[in-house]
Amino acid sequence: MKSETPQDLLPQVITRRGILRGIGLSLAAVPLGRLLIACGGSETDGVTGDPDAGTTDPGVWATGGTAAMTAATSYPDPFAAGIGTVCTLTCESTLGPCYATTVERKDISEGHDGLPVRLAFLIVDEACKPIPGATVDIWHAAPEGLYSGEDASDFCTSGDAVARAARWFRGVQTTDANGRADFDTCFPGWYSSRTIHIHFTVRVNGSEFVTSQLFFDDTLNDDIVNTQPLYNTRGARDTTNANDNVVSAESVGNYLFTTQRLADGAMLAAKTLVIRSSLANAQCAIPGGGGGGGGPPPGGDGGMGPPPGRDGGFGGPPPGFDAGVP
């Protein structure tokens, strides 16, 4: 199995304030997701349906980062149609070695350029009851495929000075009375041996209930990687949802965001996460994939996990997880 490193096929690193902000818009259409959310992931969690629902300029994604989200106050509620009455547990996956100090904030971009994305999460229990006051902690790679933070391993930042000085694409939000938490970010970049993904941990009263990963439909991934500014300068990605080493091709459909292009060209990506009603209840694990590459040797993170005590006050990485795959 090949070694996984964000440095493979690395492009020139941009500044976090977006030196490519003026590149302009790309005119490529893509099938997008209908906003039918099934609790815990199901066949409705795809990216099918009307690609231009809610848009005024079909086929155009925005660029320029979260500053381009000019209609953010009027974005639709992706959970308005309800979540049904059957809620399937969201299964756990590897923490990965790229967890680092997090920050409580909604906009996690720090001005980094990229395709703007509103991430909407609904946290419920197995009885489909919303969980208010839960914390949702997310982290993901920048468009150029690097994680941020001086306390992150060089394995994750490639030792890049800009990435180490930043803390972009990391953040925590607390769910409201309806169990919802939102983030504003940019579409993640890819790096060798992993499909495009977002990490998350959900905690209640400081206790970790689930740590896992979420994904995007491969048709959407390919459109953005192949045609959009910043993303289209790096060449073809080497790993897709079909051959990732963390999630199997058969189970990835349960962990896909539903997506929609909005009137200002931003993406709305939504997911319902179902957590255990009690830590005493058994947790499940995502069926793992068999391709992509293995990262560090089995049995540990090669010293690449986050330093102890650098958890930003949000509980740090959960115990008992393999930190070997970012």
CSV table of C-alpha atoms in Angstrom, one decimal:
chain,number,residue,atom,x,y,z
A,1,MET,CA,0.0,0.0,0.0
A,2,LYS,CA,1.3,3.4,-0.9
A,3,SER,CA,2.1,6.0,1.8
A,4,GLU,CA,-0.5,8.7,2.2
A,5,THR,CA,0.8,12.3,2.3
A,6,PRO,CA,-0.8,15.6,1.5
A,7,GLN,CA,2.5,16.6,-0.2
A,8,ASP,CA,1.9,14.3,-3.1
A,9,LEU,CA,1.0,16.2,-6.2
A,10,LEU,CA,1.1,19.4,-4.2
A,11,PRO,CA,0.4,22.6,-6.1
A,12,GLN,CA,1.9,26.0,-5.4
A,13,VAL,CA,0.6,27.0,-2.0
A,14,ILE,CA,-1.7,30.1,-2.0
A,15,THR,CA,-2.0,32.5,0.8
A,16,ARG,CA,-4.9,32.2,3.2
A,17,ARG,CA,-6.2,35.6,2.1
A,18,GLY,CA,-6.7,34.2,-1.4
A,19,ILE,CA,-4.1,35.5,-3.9
A,20,LEU,CA,-6.1,33.8,-6.6
A,21,ARG,CA,-9.3,35.6,-5.7
A,22,GLY,CA,-9.5,37.4,-9.0
A,23,ILE,CA,-9.3,34.4,-11.2
A,24,GLY,CA,-13.1,34.6,-11.9
A,25,LEU,CA,-15.9,32.2,-12.2
A,26,SER,CA,-16.0,28.9,-14.1
A,27,LEU,CA,-19.0,28.0,-16.2
A,28,ALA,CA,-19.5,24.3,-15.7
A,29,ALA,CA,-22.8,22.6,-14.9
A,30,VAL,CA,-23.0,19.7,-12.5
A,31,PRO,CA,-25.8,17.5,-11.2
A,32,LEU,CA,-26.6,18.5,-7.6
A,33,GLY,CA,-28.4,17.1,-4.7
A,34,ARG,CA,-32.1,17.3,-3.8
A,35,LEU,CA,-32.7,18.5,-0.3
A,36,LEU,CA,-34.3,15.3,1.1
A,37,ILE,CA,-32.5,14.5,4.2
A,38,ALA,CA,-32.8,11.0,5.7
A,39,CYS,CA,-31.8,10.6,9.3
A,40,GLY,CA,-28.4,8.9,9.6
A,41,GLY,CA,-27.9,8.5,5.9
A,42,SER,CA,-29.9,6.6,3.4
A,43,GLU,CA,-30.7,6.3,-0.3
A,44,THR,CA,-32.0,9.9,-0.2
A,45,ASP,CA,-28.5,11.2,0.8
A,46,GLY,CA,-27.3,11.3,-2.8
A,47,VAL,CA,-26.7,14.2,-5.2
A,48,THR,CA,-29.6,13.7,-7.6
A,49,GLY,CA,-32.5,15.8,-8.6
A,50,ASP,CA,-32.9,19.3,-10.0
A,51,PRO,CA,-29.3,20.7,-10.4
A,52,ASP,CA,-30.6,24.3,-10.6
A,53,ALA,CA,-33.1,24.4,-7.8
A,54,GLY,CA,-32.9,27.8,-6.1
A,55,THR,CA,-30.4,29.3,-8.5
A,56,THR,CA,-30.6,32.4,-10.7
A,57,ASP,CA,-27.5,31.6,-12.8
A,58,PRO,CA,-27.5,27.8,-13.5
A,59,GLY,CA,-24.1,26.2,-13.9
A,60,VAL,CA,-22.0,28.8,-12.1
A,61,TRP,CA,-20.2,28.2,-8.9
A,62,ALA,CA,-18.9,31.1,-6.9
A,63,THR,CA,-15.3,31.6,-6.0
A,64,GLY,CA,-13.6,34.0,-3.6
A,65,GLY,CA,-14.3,32.1,-0.4
A,66,THR,CA,-17.0,32.9,2.1
A,67,ALA,CA,-17.0,36.6,1.2
A,68,ALA,CA,-18.9,35.5,-1.9
A,69,MET,CA,-21.8,34.3,0.2
A,70,THR,CA,-23.9,37.4,-0.6
A,71,ALA,CA,-27.3,35.7,0.0
A,72,ALA,CA,-26.3,33.8,3.2
A,73,THR,CA,-29.1,35.3,5.3
A,74,SER,CA,-31.7,33.8,3.0
A,75,TYR,CA,-30.3,30.3,2.4
A,76,PRO,CA,-33.1,27.7,2.5
A,77,ASP,CA,-33.5,25.3,5.4
A,78,PRO,CA,-32.4,21.9,4.1
A,79,PHE,CA,-34.2,20.1,7.0
A,80,ALA,CA,-37.6,21.9,6.4
A,81,ALA,CA,-39.2,18.7,5.0
A,82,GLY,CA,-38.4,16.8,8.1
A,83,ILE,CA,-36.2,13.7,8.7
A,84,GLY,CA,-38.7,11.0,9.0
A,85,THR,CA,-39.2,8.7,12.0
A,86,VAL,CA,-36.4,6.1,11.4
A,87,CYS,CA,-33.0,7.3,12.5
A,88,THR,CA,-30.0,5.1,11.8
A,89,LEU,CA,-26.9,5.5,14.0
A,90,THR,CA,-24.0,7.4,12.4
A,91,CYS,CA,-21.1,5.1,12.6
A,92,GLU,CA,-17.6,6.0,13.7
A,93,SER,CA,-14.4,6.2,11.7
A,94,THR,CA,-10.7,7.0,12.3
A,95,LEU,CA,-9.8,10.3,13.9
A,96,GLY,CA,-6.7,10.7,11.7
A,97,PRO,CA,-3.5,12.4,12.6
A,98,CYS,CA,-4.5,15.9,11.5
A,99,TYR,CA,-6.7,16.9,14.5
A,100,ALA,CA,-5.3,20.1,16.1
A,101,THR,CA,-6.4,23.0,18.3
A,102,THR,CA,-9.9,24.1,17.3
A,103,VAL,CA,-11.7,27.5,17.5
A,104,GLU,CA,-15.3,28.3,18.4
A,105,ARG,CA,-16.7,30.0,15.3
A,106,LYS,CA,-19.1,29.7,12.4
A,107,ASP,CA,-16.9,30.9,9.6
A,108,ILE,CA,-13.9,28.7,9.6
A,109,SER,CA,-12.2,29.9,6.4
A,110,GLU,CA,-10.1,32.7,7.8
A,111,GLY,CA,-10.4,34.4,4.4
A,112,HIS,CA,-9.0,31.5,2.4
A,113,ASP,CA,-10.1,31.5,-1.2
A,114,GLY,CA,-12.2,28.7,-2.6
A,115,LEU,CA,-15.7,27.6,-3.5
A,116,PRO,CA,-17.9,28.8,-0.6
A,117,VAL,CA,-19.9,26.2,1.3
A,118,ARG,CA,-22.5,26.4,4.0
A,119,LEU,CA,-22.4,23.2,6.0
A,120,ALA,CA,-25.6,22.5,7.8
A,121,PHE,CA,-25.7,19.7,10.5
A,122,LEU,CA,-28.8,18.4,12.3
A,123,ILE,CA,-27.9,16.3,15.4
A,124,VAL,CA,-30.5,13.9,16.7
A,125,ASP,CA,-30.7,10.7,18.8
A,126,GLU,CA,-31.9,7.3,17.7
A,127,ALA,CA,-35.5,8.3,18.4
A,128,CYS,CA,-35.0,11.2,16.0
A,129,LYS,CA,-35.2,13.8,18.8
A,130,PRO,CA,-33.0,16.9,18.3
A,131,ILE,CA,-30.0,17.3,20.6
A,132,PRO,CA,-29.6,20.9,21.7
A,133,GLY,CA,-26.3,22.0,23.3
A,134,ALA,CA,-24.2,19.4,21.5
A,135,THR,CA,-20.8,20.6,20.0
A,136,VAL,CA,-19.9,19.8,16.5
A,137,ASP,CA,-16.2,20.0,15.9
A,138,ILE,CA,-15.1,19.8,12.2
A,139,TRP,CA,-11.7,20.0,10.3
A,140,HIS,CA,-10.7,19.5,6.7
A,141,ALA,CA,-8.0,20.2,4.2
A,142,ALA,CA,-7.8,23.5,2.3
A,143,PRO,CA,-8.3,23.6,-1.5
A,144,GLU,CA,-4.6,23.0,-2.0
A,145,GLY,CA,-4.8,19.8,0.1
A,146,LEU,CA,-3.1,21.0,3.3
A,147,TYR,CA,-4.3,21.1,6.8
A,148,SER,CA,-3.5,24.0,9.1
A,149,GLY,CA,-1.9,24.6,12.5
A,150,GLU,CA,1.5,24.8,14.0
A,151,ASP,CA,0.4,22.0,16.4
A,152,ALA,CA,-0.5,19.8,13.5
A,153,SER,CA,2.0,17.3,12.2
A,154,ASP,CA,4.2,18.3,9.2
A,155,PHE,CA,2.7,15.2,7.7
A,156,CYS,CA,-0.6,17.2,7.5
A,157,THR,CA,0.8,20.7,6.7
A,158,SER,CA,3.8,19.5,4.6
A,159,GLY,CA,5.7,21.9,6.8
A,160,ASP,CA,4.4,24.9,4.8
A,161,ALA,CA,4.8,28.1,6.7
A,162,VAL,CA,1.5,29.6,5.7
A,163,ALA,CA,-0.4,26.5,6.6
A,164,ARG,CA,1.4,26.2,10.0
A,165,ALA,CA,0.6,29.8,10.8
A,166,ALA,CA,-3.1,29.5,10.0
A,167,ARG,CA,-6.0,27.7,11.6
A,168,TRP,CA,-8.3,27.7,8.7
A,169,PHE,CA,-10.9,25.0,8.1
A,170,ARG,CA,-11.1,24.1,11.8
A,171,GLY,CA,-14.0,25.1,14.1
A,172,VAL,CA,-16.7,24.2,16.7
A,173,GLN,CA,-20.3,25.2,16.9
A,174,THR,CA,-23.0,24.3,19.4
A,175,THR,CA,-26.4,23.1,18.3
A,176,ASP,CA,-29.4,25.3,18.9
A,177,ALA,CA,-32.7,24.3,20.4
A,178,ASN,CA,-33.6,22.4,17.1
A,179,GLY,CA,-30.3,20.4,17.2
A,180,ARG,CA,-28.8,22.4,14.3
A,181,ALA,CA,-25.3,23.8,13.8
A,182,ASP,CA,-23.9,25.6,10.7
A,183,PHE,CA,-20.5,26.4,9.4
A,184,ASP,CA,-19.3,28.6,6.5
A,185,THR,CA,-16.2,27.2,4.8
A,186,CYS,CA,-14.8,26.3,1.4
A,187,PHE,CA,-15.0,23.1,-0.5
A,188,PRO,CA,-12.2,20.8,0.7
A,189,GLY,CA,-9.2,19.9,-1.5
A,190,TRP,CA,-7.9,16.4,-2.1
A,191,TYR,CA,-4.6,14.8,-1.3
A,192,SER,CA,-3.0,11.6,-2.3
A,193,SER,CA,-4.7,8.3,-1.1
A,194,ARG,CA,-7.8,9.9,0.3
A,195,THR,CA,-11.1,10.8,-1.3
A,196,ILE,CA,-12.4,14.3,-0.5
A,197,HIS,CA,-13.8,14.3,3.0
A,198,ILE,CA,-14.6,16.3,6.2
A,199,HIS,CA,-13.8,15.1,9.7
A,200,PHE,CA,-16.2,15.7,12.6
A,201,THR,CA,-16.7,14.9,16.3
A,202,VAL,CA,-19.9,15.3,18.1
A,203,ARG,CA,-19.8,15.8,21.9
A,204,VAL,CA,-22.5,16.2,24.5
A,205,ASN,CA,-21.6,17.7,27.9
A,206,GLY,CA,-17.9,17.4,26.9
A,207,SER,CA,-18.2,13.6,26.2
A,208,GLU,CA,-17.4,12.3,22.7
A,209,PHE,CA,-20.4,10.5,21.2
A,210,VAL,CA,-19.1,9.9,17.7
A,211,THR,CA,-16.1,10.8,15.6
A,212,SER,CA,-16.4,10.1,11.9
A,213,GLN,CA,-16.0,11.4,8.3
A,214,LEU,CA,-18.4,12.7,5.6
A,215,PHE,CA,-18.0,12.7,1.9
A,216,PHE,CA,-19.3,14.3,-1.3
A,217,ASP,CA,-20.7,12.6,-4.5
A,218,ASP,CA,-17.9,11.8,-6.9
A,219,THR,CA,-19.6,13.5,-9.8
A,220,LEU,CA,-19.6,16.7,-7.8
A,221,ASN,CA,-16.0,16.1,-6.7
A,222,ASP,CA,-14.8,15.6,-10.3
A,223,ASP,CA,-16.6,18.7,-11.6
A,224,ILE,CA,-15.0,20.9,-8.9
A,225,VAL,CA,-11.5,19.4,-9.2
A,226,ASN,CA,-11.5,19.5,-13.0
A,227,THR,CA,-13.1,22.9,-13.7
A,228,GLN,CA,-13.1,25.3,-10.7
A,229,PRO,CA,-10.4,27.9,-10.0
A,230,LEU,CA,-7.8,26.8,-7.4
A,231,TYR,CA,-9.0,23.2,-7.6
A,232,ASN,CA,-8.3,22.7,-11.3
A,233,THR,CA,-4.6,23.5,-11.1
A,234,ARG,CA,-3.6,20.3,-9.3
A,235,GLY,CA,-4.3,17.5,-11.8
A,236,ALA,CA,-6.5,14.5,-11.4
A,237,ARG,CA,-7.0,13.1,-7.9
A,238,ASP,CA,-5.8,9.5,-7.4
A,239,THR,CA,-8.5,8.3,-5.0
A,240,THR,CA,-12.3,8.4,-5.2
A,241,ASN,CA,-15.2,7.2,-3.1
A,242,ALA,CA,-14.9,3.9,-5.0
A,243,ASN,CA,-11.4,3.1,-3.8
A,244,ASP,CA,-10.9,5.1,-0.6
A,245,ASN,CA,-9.2,3.2,2.3
A,246,VAL,CA,-11.4,4.6,5.1
A,247,VAL,CA,-14.9,4.0,3.7
A,248,SER,CA,-16.1,1.2,1.5
A,249,ALA,CA,-17.7,2.0,-1.9
A,250,GLU,CA,-20.8,0.0,-0.7
A,251,SER,CA,-21.3,2.1,2.4
A,252,VAL,CA,-20.2,5.6,1.3
A,253,GLY,CA,-23.7,6.5,0.2
A,254,ASN,CA,-24.8,6.7,3.8
A,255,TYR,CA,-22.1,9.3,4.6
A,256,LEU,CA,-22.7,11.7,1.7
A,257,PHE,CA,-23.7,15.3,2.1
A,258,THR,CA,-26.8,16.4,0.2
A,259,THR,CA,-25.8,19.4,-1.9
A,260,GLN,CA,-27.5,22.3,-3.7
A,261,ARG,CA,-26.1,25.2,-5.6
A,262,LEU,CA,-27.6,28.5,-4.3
A,263,ALA,CA,-28.5,31.8,-5.9
A,264,ASP,CA,-25.2,33.4,-5.1
A,265,GLY,CA,-23.2,30.4,-6.4
A,266,ALA,CA,-22.4,29.0,-3.0
A,267,MET,CA,-23.0,25.3,-2.1
A,268,LEU,CA,-25.4,24.2,0.6
A,269,ALA,CA,-24.2,20.9,2.0
A,270,ALA,CA,-26.4,19.2,4.7
A,271,LYS,CA,-26.3,16.1,6.8
A,272,THR,CA,-28.3,14.7,9.7
A,273,LEU,CA,-26.0,13.0,12.3
A,274,VAL,CA,-27.6,10.4,14.6
A,275,ILE,CA,-25.8,9.9,17.9
A,276,ARG,CA,-26.4,7.4,20.7
A,277,SER,CA,-28.9,8.4,23.3
A,278,SER,CA,-26.4,7.1,25.9
A,279,LEU,CA,-22.7,6.3,25.9
A,280,ALA,CA,-23.7,2.9,27.4
A,281,ASN,CA,-25.2,2.0,24.0
A,282,ALA,CA,-23.0,0.2,21.5
A,283,GLN,CA,-21.4,2.2,18.7
A,284,CYS,CA,-20.9,1.0,15.1
A,285,ALA,CA,-18.0,1.4,12.8
A,286,ILE,CA,-18.0,2.5,9.1
A,287,PRO,CA,-17.2,-0.4,6.8
A,288,GLY,CA,-13.6,0.3,5.7
A,289,GLY,CA,-12.4,0.5,2.2
A,290,GLY,CA,-9.7,-1.5,0.6
A,291,GLY,CA,-7.9,0.9,-1.7
A,292,GLY,CA,-6.2,4.3,-1.7
A,293,GLY,CA,-3.3,3.7,0.5
A,294,GLY,CA,-2.6,3.1,4.1
A,295,GLY,CA,-0.9,6.1,5.6
A,296,PRO,CA,1.4,5.4,8.5
A,297,PRO,CA,2.2,1.8,9.6
A,298,PRO,CA,-0.5,-0.1,11.4
A,299,GLY,CA,-0.6,0.2,15.2
A,300,GLY,CA,-0.1,3.9,15.7
A,301,ASP,CA,0.2,7.3,14.2
A,302,GLY,CA,3.9,7.4,13.8
A,303,GLY,CA,4.0,10.3,16.3
A,304,MET,CA,1.8,12.4,14.2
A,305,GLY,CA,-1.2,12.8,16.5
A,306,PRO,CA,-2.0,16.1,18.1
A,307,PRO,CA,0.0,17.1,21.1
A,308,PRO,CA,-1.6,16.3,24.5
A,309,GLY,CA,-3.5,19.2,26.0
A,310,ARG,CA,-3.9,21.1,22.8
A,311,ASP,CA,-7.6,20.6,22.5
A,312,GLY,CA,-8.8,24.3,22.6
A,313,GLY,CA,-11.1,23.4,25.5
A,314,PHE,CA,-13.3,21.1,23.5
A,315,GLY,CA,-12.2,17.8,24.8
A,316,GLY,CA,-9.4,16.9,22.4
A,317,PRO,CA,-9.2,13.9,20.2
A,318,PRO,CA,-11.4,11.0,21.5
A,319,PRO,CA,-9.5,8.1,23.1
A,320,GLY,CA,-9.3,4.8,21.5
A,321,PHE,CA,-9.2,5.9,17.9
A,322,ASP,CA,-6.6,5.0,15.3
A,323,ALA,CA,-4.9,8.2,14.2
A,324,GLY,CA,-3.2,6.6,11.3
A,325,VAL,CA,-5.3,7.9,8.4
A,326,PRO,CA,-5.9,11.7,8.0
